[in-house]
Amino acid sequence: MKTNNILDVSNLSIYPRHSKTLKLVDDISFNIPKGKVTCIVGESGSGKSLTALSIIQLLSVQLDFDGVIDFEKSRISQLPESKLRDLRGLDIAMIFQDPMTSLNPVFTVGYQVLEAVLAHRKISKSEAKNEVIKAFDDVGIPADRYDSFPDELSGGQRQRIMIAMAIINNPKLLIADEPTTALDVTVQKQILDLINKLQKKFNMSVLFITHDFGVVQEIADQVLVMYKGKIVESGNAKKVINLPNHPYTKALLNCIPSLKSSKKLSPINYKKLDQEMAKL
Ligand SMILES: Nc1ncnc2c1ncn2[C@@H]1O[C@H](COP(=O)(O)OP(=O)(O)OP(=O)(O)O)[C@@H](O)[C@H]1O
Ligand SMILES: [Mg+2]
């Protein structure tokens, strides 16, 4: 593995256990550089979430994967479940798309973040509580929200709690699966700024999943464009946005609305796209 990468994925394929030939993710290889933000962008169903879930091996039991996944010096694609449990939440943390399904409605948010600390670290409850308050401060949640229940918070606040829970153990890699999709644009911008700020503060590596090139533009150093289970284009985010190579990337970029220009948006013409791809 190159030393400037935190994660190297080689020849990853994901398929239903009963049908190995049906590739939901089809032989993709990529790496995540240390201390940078890498975005996976692609439309619904392109295989983004499955790719993320395979890294921490939380794929549904109906699915299986082939391929090699190296995290720092260890081959995590072959780790036993007991070791994977240590890895998840400690070295690699994940923020899921919908905070309401990830937070338990019957416990306070402070307690739930406290549990994330105590599950991985041998420190006293009062030390752990101090860590939680510090993490709340990092994500812009006032300390007096410690005893609130999830449904007493706004969507943006809940997502901040999920971010606090993800970063509290100082993960080396943060995976965020469309963490802002359910939020309105102003809150979305605040959350992206927050993730950017925390990434720099803790020098984390981030894998950020989105269907929106506007988000890529806002946050990414490197981008991987996925279409139908394959990576069709990858590289420096600015370069890909300014000079896209692949017809799908071009089509996806044409769907970004801009208030500044009067450019007409064009929906993706899949028939034309398939014809162009056949010529590649
Ligand atoms: N448990 C499963 N069994 C069979 N097929 C599945 C399963 N989970 C996902 N898939 C299929 O795999 C493909 C990729 O799914 P995935 O969830 O990775 O998409 P995605 O790119 O994250 O989409 P979205 O943007 O909608 O979240 C989809 O076609 C989906 O229907
Ligand atoms: Mg998804």
PDB file of C-alpha atoms in Angstrom, residues 122-268:
ATOM      1  CA  LYS A 122     -11.627   2.270  29.361  1.00  0.00           C
ATOM      2  CA  ILE A 123     -12.257   5.624  31.034  1.00  0.00           C
ATOM      3  CA  SER A 124     -14.544   6.635  33.895  1.00  0.00           C
ATOM      4  CA  LYS A 125     -18.119   7.736  33.248  1.00  0.00           C
ATOM      5  CA  SER A 126     -17.389  11.309  34.341  1.00  0.00           C
ATOM      6  CA  GLU A 127     -14.332  11.536  32.054  1.00  0.00           C
ATOM      7  CA  ALA A 128     -16.462  10.138  29.217  1.00  0.00           C
ATOM      8  CA  LYS A 129     -19.195  12.700  29.927  1.00  0.00           C
ATOM      9  CA  ASN A 130     -16.621  15.500  29.663  1.00  0.00           C
ATOM     10  CA  GLU A 131     -15.570  14.087  26.284  1.00  0.00           C
ATOM     11  CA  VAL A 132     -19.199  14.112  25.137  1.00  0.00           C
ATOM     12  CA  ILE A 133     -19.638  17.762  26.158  1.00  0.00           C
ATOM     13  CA  LYS A 134     -16.413  18.603  24.277  1.00  0.00           C
ATOM     14  CA  ALA A 135     -17.664  16.784  21.172  1.00  0.00           C
ATOM     15  CA  PHE A 136     -21.033  18.591  21.446  1.00  0.00           C
ATOM     16  CA  ASP A 137     -19.089  21.861  21.478  1.00  0.00           C
ATOM     17  CA  ASP A 138     -17.079  20.747  18.401  1.00  0.00           C
ATOM     18  CA  VAL A 139     -20.293  20.163  16.449  1.00  0.00           C
ATOM     19  CA  GLY A 140     -22.097  23.278  17.750  1.00  0.00           C
ATOM     20  CA  ILE A 141     -24.583  21.638  20.128  1.00  0.00           C
ATOM     21  CA  PRO A 142     -24.996  23.420  23.504  1.00  0.00           C
ATOM     22  CA  ALA A 143     -24.105  21.291  26.553  1.00  0.00           C
ATOM     23  CA  ASP A 144     -27.642  21.663  27.956  1.00  0.00           C
ATOM     24  CA  ARG A 145     -28.890  19.460  25.084  1.00  0.00           C
ATOM     25  CA  TYR A 146     -27.175  16.448  26.723  1.00  0.00           C
ATOM     26  CA  ASP A 147     -30.448  15.303  28.282  1.00  0.00           C
ATOM     27  CA  SER A 148     -32.621  15.882  25.202  1.00  0.00           C
ATOM     28  CA  PHE A 149     -34.286  13.021  23.393  1.00  0.00           C
ATOM     29  CA  PRO A 150     -33.748  12.731  19.616  1.00  0.00           C
ATOM     30  CA  ASP A 151     -37.282  13.872  18.757  1.00  0.00           C
ATOM     31  CA  GLU A 152     -36.738  17.100  20.729  1.00  0.00           C
ATOM     32  CA  LEU A 153     -34.046  18.151  18.245  1.00  0.00           C
ATOM     33  CA  SER A 154     -34.242  19.481  14.684  1.00  0.00           C
ATOM     34  CA  GLY A 155     -33.031  17.371  11.740  1.00  0.00           C
ATOM     35  CA  GLY A 156     -29.830  19.415  11.499  1.00  0.00           C
ATOM     36  CA  GLN A 157     -29.181  19.081  15.249  1.00  0.00           C
ATOM     37  CA  ARG A 158     -29.724  15.312  15.082  1.00  0.00           C
ATOM     38  CA  GLN A 159     -27.242  15.090  12.239  1.00  0.00           C
ATOM     39  CA  ARG A 160     -24.756  17.089  14.373  1.00  0.00           C
ATOM     40  CA  ILE A 161     -25.256  14.528  17.169  1.00  0.00           C
ATOM     41  CA  MET A 162     -24.501  11.731  14.683  1.00  0.00           C
ATOM     42  CA  ILE A 163     -21.337  13.573  13.676  1.00  0.00           C
ATOM     43  CA  ALA A 164     -20.358  13.999  17.366  1.00  0.00           C
ATOM     44  CA  MET A 165     -20.887  10.261  17.876  1.00  0.00           C
ATOM     45  CA  ALA A 166     -18.770   9.472  14.820  1.00  0.00           C
ATOM     46  CA  ILE A 167     -15.828  11.726  15.678  1.00  0.00           C
ATOM     47  CA  ILE A 168     -15.741  11.266  19.451  1.00  0.00           C
ATOM     48  CA  ASN A 169     -13.231   8.409  19.341  1.00  0.00           C
ATOM     49  CA  ASN A 170     -10.998  10.304  16.932  1.00  0.00           C
ATOM     50  CA  PRO A 171     -11.424   7.970  13.944  1.00  0.00           C
ATOM     51  CA  LYS A 172      -8.760   7.878  11.266  1.00  0.00           C
ATOM     52  CA  LEU A 173     -11.388   7.419   8.580  1.00  0.00           C
ATOM     53  CA  LEU A 174     -14.869   8.936   8.623  1.00  0.00           C
ATOM     54  CA  ILE A 175     -17.409   7.538   6.170  1.00  0.00           C
ATOM     55  CA  ALA A 176     -20.451   9.769   5.659  1.00  0.00           C
ATOM     56  CA  ASP A 177     -23.257   8.291   3.545  1.00  0.00           C
ATOM     57  CA  GLU A 178     -25.357  11.178   2.169  1.00  0.00           C
ATOM     58  CA  PRO A 179     -25.476  12.857   5.607  1.00  0.00           C
ATOM     59  CA  THR A 180     -27.110  16.027   4.293  1.00  0.00           C
ATOM     60  CA  THR A 181     -29.631  14.711   1.772  1.00  0.00           C
ATOM     61  CA  ALA A 182     -32.629  15.047   4.096  1.00  0.00           C
ATOM     62  CA  LEU A 183     -31.741  18.598   5.165  1.00  0.00           C
ATOM     63  CA  ASP A 184     -32.665  21.944   3.655  1.00  0.00           C
ATOM     64  CA  VAL A 185     -29.922  23.739   1.721  1.00  0.00           C
ATOM     65  CA  THR A 186     -28.860  26.201   4.440  1.00  0.00           C
ATOM     66  CA  VAL A 187     -28.539  23.450   7.056  1.00  0.00           C
ATOM     67  CA  GLN A 188     -26.826  21.264   4.441  1.00  0.00           C
ATOM     68  CA  LYS A 189     -24.206  23.984   3.907  1.00  0.00           C
ATOM     69  CA  GLN A 190     -23.658  24.292   7.687  1.00  0.00           C
ATOM     70  CA  ILE A 191     -23.126  20.523   8.011  1.00  0.00           C
ATOM     71  CA  LEU A 192     -20.699  20.449   5.051  1.00  0.00           C
ATOM     72  CA  ASP A 193     -18.747  23.350   6.600  1.00  0.00           C
ATOM     73  CA  LEU A 194     -18.731  21.494   9.913  1.00  0.00           C
ATOM     74  CA  ILE A 195     -17.385  18.285   8.364  1.00  0.00           C
ATOM     75  CA  ASN A 196     -14.729  20.334   6.540  1.00  0.00           C
ATOM     76  CA  LYS A 197     -13.740  22.075   9.786  1.00  0.00           C
ATOM     77  CA  LEU A 198     -13.529  18.821  11.776  1.00  0.00           C
ATOM     78  CA  GLN A 199     -11.633  17.073   8.981  1.00  0.00           C
ATOM     79  CA  LYS A 200      -8.951  19.767   9.159  1.00  0.00           C
ATOM     80  CA  LYS A 201      -8.945  20.006  12.970  1.00  0.00           C
ATOM     81  CA  PHE A 202      -8.436  16.260  13.457  1.00  0.00           C
ATOM     82  CA  ASN A 203      -6.645  15.634  10.134  1.00  0.00           C
ATOM     83  CA  MET A 204      -9.173  12.870   9.391  1.00  0.00           C
ATOM     84  CA  SER A 205      -9.522  11.080   6.105  1.00  0.00           C
ATOM     85  CA  VAL A 206     -13.110  11.318   4.884  1.00  0.00           C
ATOM     86  CA  LEU A 207     -15.117   9.224   2.436  1.00  0.00           C
ATOM     87  CA  PHE A 208     -18.208  11.260   1.626  1.00  0.00           C
ATOM     88  CA  ILE A 209     -21.069   9.809  -0.402  1.00  0.00           C
ATOM     89  CA  THR A 210     -23.440  12.013  -2.351  1.00  0.00           C
ATOM     90  CA  HIS A 211     -25.558  12.069  -5.493  1.00  0.00           C
ATOM     91  CA  ASP A 212     -24.946  15.786  -5.884  1.00  0.00           C
ATOM     92  CA  PHE A 213     -21.985  17.307  -7.736  1.00  0.00           C
ATOM     93  CA  GLY A 214     -22.759  20.612  -5.962  1.00  0.00           C
ATOM     94  CA  VAL A 215     -21.734  18.889  -2.719  1.00  0.00           C
ATOM     95  CA  VAL A 216     -18.605  17.462  -4.383  1.00  0.00           C
ATOM     96  CA  GLN A 217     -17.632  20.962  -5.448  1.00  0.00           C
ATOM     97  CA  GLU A 218     -18.081  22.177  -1.873  1.00  0.00           C
ATOM     98  CA  ILE A 219     -16.151  19.503  -0.030  1.00  0.00           C
ATOM     99  CA  ALA A 220     -14.054  17.082  -2.123  1.00  0.00           C
ATOM    100  CA  ASP A 221     -10.337  16.852  -2.817  1.00  0.00           C
ATOM    101  CA  GLN A 222     -10.743  13.671  -4.843  1.00  0.00           C
ATOM    102  CA  VAL A 223     -13.819  12.252  -6.548  1.00  0.00           C
ATOM    103  CA  LEU A 224     -14.946   8.807  -7.714  1.00  0.00           C
ATOM    104  CA  VAL A 225     -17.870   8.804 -10.133  1.00  0.00           C
ATOM    105  CA  MET A 226     -20.002   5.632  -9.955  1.00  0.00           C
ATOM    106  CA  TYR A 227     -22.466   4.433 -12.542  1.00  0.00           C
ATOM    107  CA  LYS A 228     -24.200   1.032 -12.538  1.00  0.00           C
ATOM    108  CA  GLY A 229     -21.785  -0.516 -10.036  1.00  0.00           C
ATOM    109  CA  LYS A 230     -18.598   0.693 -11.708  1.00  0.00           C
ATOM    110  CA  ILE A 231     -16.252   3.633 -11.210  1.00  0.00           C
ATOM    111  CA  VAL A 232     -16.397   5.392 -14.572  1.00  0.00           C
ATOM    112  CA  GLU A 233     -14.127   8.317 -13.716  1.00  0.00           C
ATOM    113  CA  SER A 234     -11.905   9.375 -10.827  1.00  0.00           C
ATOM    114  CA  GLY A 235      -9.340  12.003  -9.964  1.00  0.00           C
ATOM    115  CA  ASN A 236      -8.778  15.439  -8.494  1.00  0.00           C
ATOM    116  CA  ALA A 237     -12.227  16.942  -7.834  1.00  0.00           C
ATOM    117  CA  LYS A 238     -11.519  20.348  -9.402  1.00  0.00           C
ATOM    118  CA  LYS A 239     -10.087  18.696 -12.516  1.00  0.00           C
ATOM    119  CA  VAL A 240     -13.016  16.308 -12.929  1.00  0.00           C
ATOM    120  CA  ILE A 241     -15.529  19.148 -12.469  1.00  0.00           C
ATOM    121  CA  ASN A 242     -13.759  21.491 -14.890  1.00  0.00           C
ATOM    122  CA  LEU A 243     -12.726  18.905 -17.463  1.00  0.00           C
ATOM    123  CA  PRO A 244     -14.922  15.810 -17.181  1.00  0.00           C
ATOM    124  CA  ASN A 245     -13.865  12.947 -19.395  1.00  0.00           C
ATOM    125  CA  HIS A 246     -16.616  10.391 -19.175  1.00  0.00           C
ATOM    126  CA  PRO A 247     -20.043  10.986 -20.802  1.00  0.00           C
ATOM    127  CA  TYR A 248     -21.824  10.050 -17.546  1.00  0.00           C
ATOM    128  CA  THR A 249     -19.795  12.605 -15.538  1.00  0.00           C
ATOM    129  CA  LYS A 250     -20.639  15.237 -18.169  1.00  0.00           C
ATOM    130  CA  ALA A 251     -24.329  14.317 -18.014  1.00  0.00           C
ATOM    131  CA  LEU A 252     -24.343  14.434 -14.197  1.00  0.00           C
ATOM    132  CA  LEU A 253     -22.637  17.837 -14.201  1.00  0.00           C
ATOM    133  CA  ASN A 254     -25.315  19.153 -16.566  1.00  0.00           C
ATOM    134  CA  CYS A 255     -27.921  18.424 -13.897  1.00  0.00           C
ATOM    135  CA  ILE A 256     -26.518  20.911 -11.332  1.00  0.00           C
ATOM    136  CA  PRO A 257     -28.731  23.950 -10.982  1.00  0.00           C
ATOM    137  CA  SER A 258     -26.975  27.298 -10.698  1.00  0.00           C
ATOM    138  CA  LEU A 259     -28.605  30.540  -9.605  1.00  0.00           C
ATOM    139  CA  LYS A 260     -25.819  32.552 -11.191  1.00  0.00           C
ATOM    140  CA  SER A 261     -26.206  31.334 -14.740  1.00  0.00           C
ATOM    141  CA  SER A 262     -29.246  30.959 -16.908  1.00  0.00           C
ATOM    142  CA  LYS A 263     -27.951  27.614 -18.209  1.00  0.00           C
ATOM    143  CA  LYS A 264     -30.815  25.201 -18.881  1.00  0.00           C
ATOM    144  CA  LEU A 265     -30.635  21.939 -16.971  1.00  0.00           C
ATOM    145  CA  SER A 266     -30.651  18.808 -19.059  1.00  0.00           C
ATOM    146  CA  PRO A 267     -31.964  15.553 -17.644  1.00  0.00           C
ATOM    147  CA  ILE A 268     -29.797  12.528 -18.405  1.00  0.00           C
TER     148      ILE A 268
END
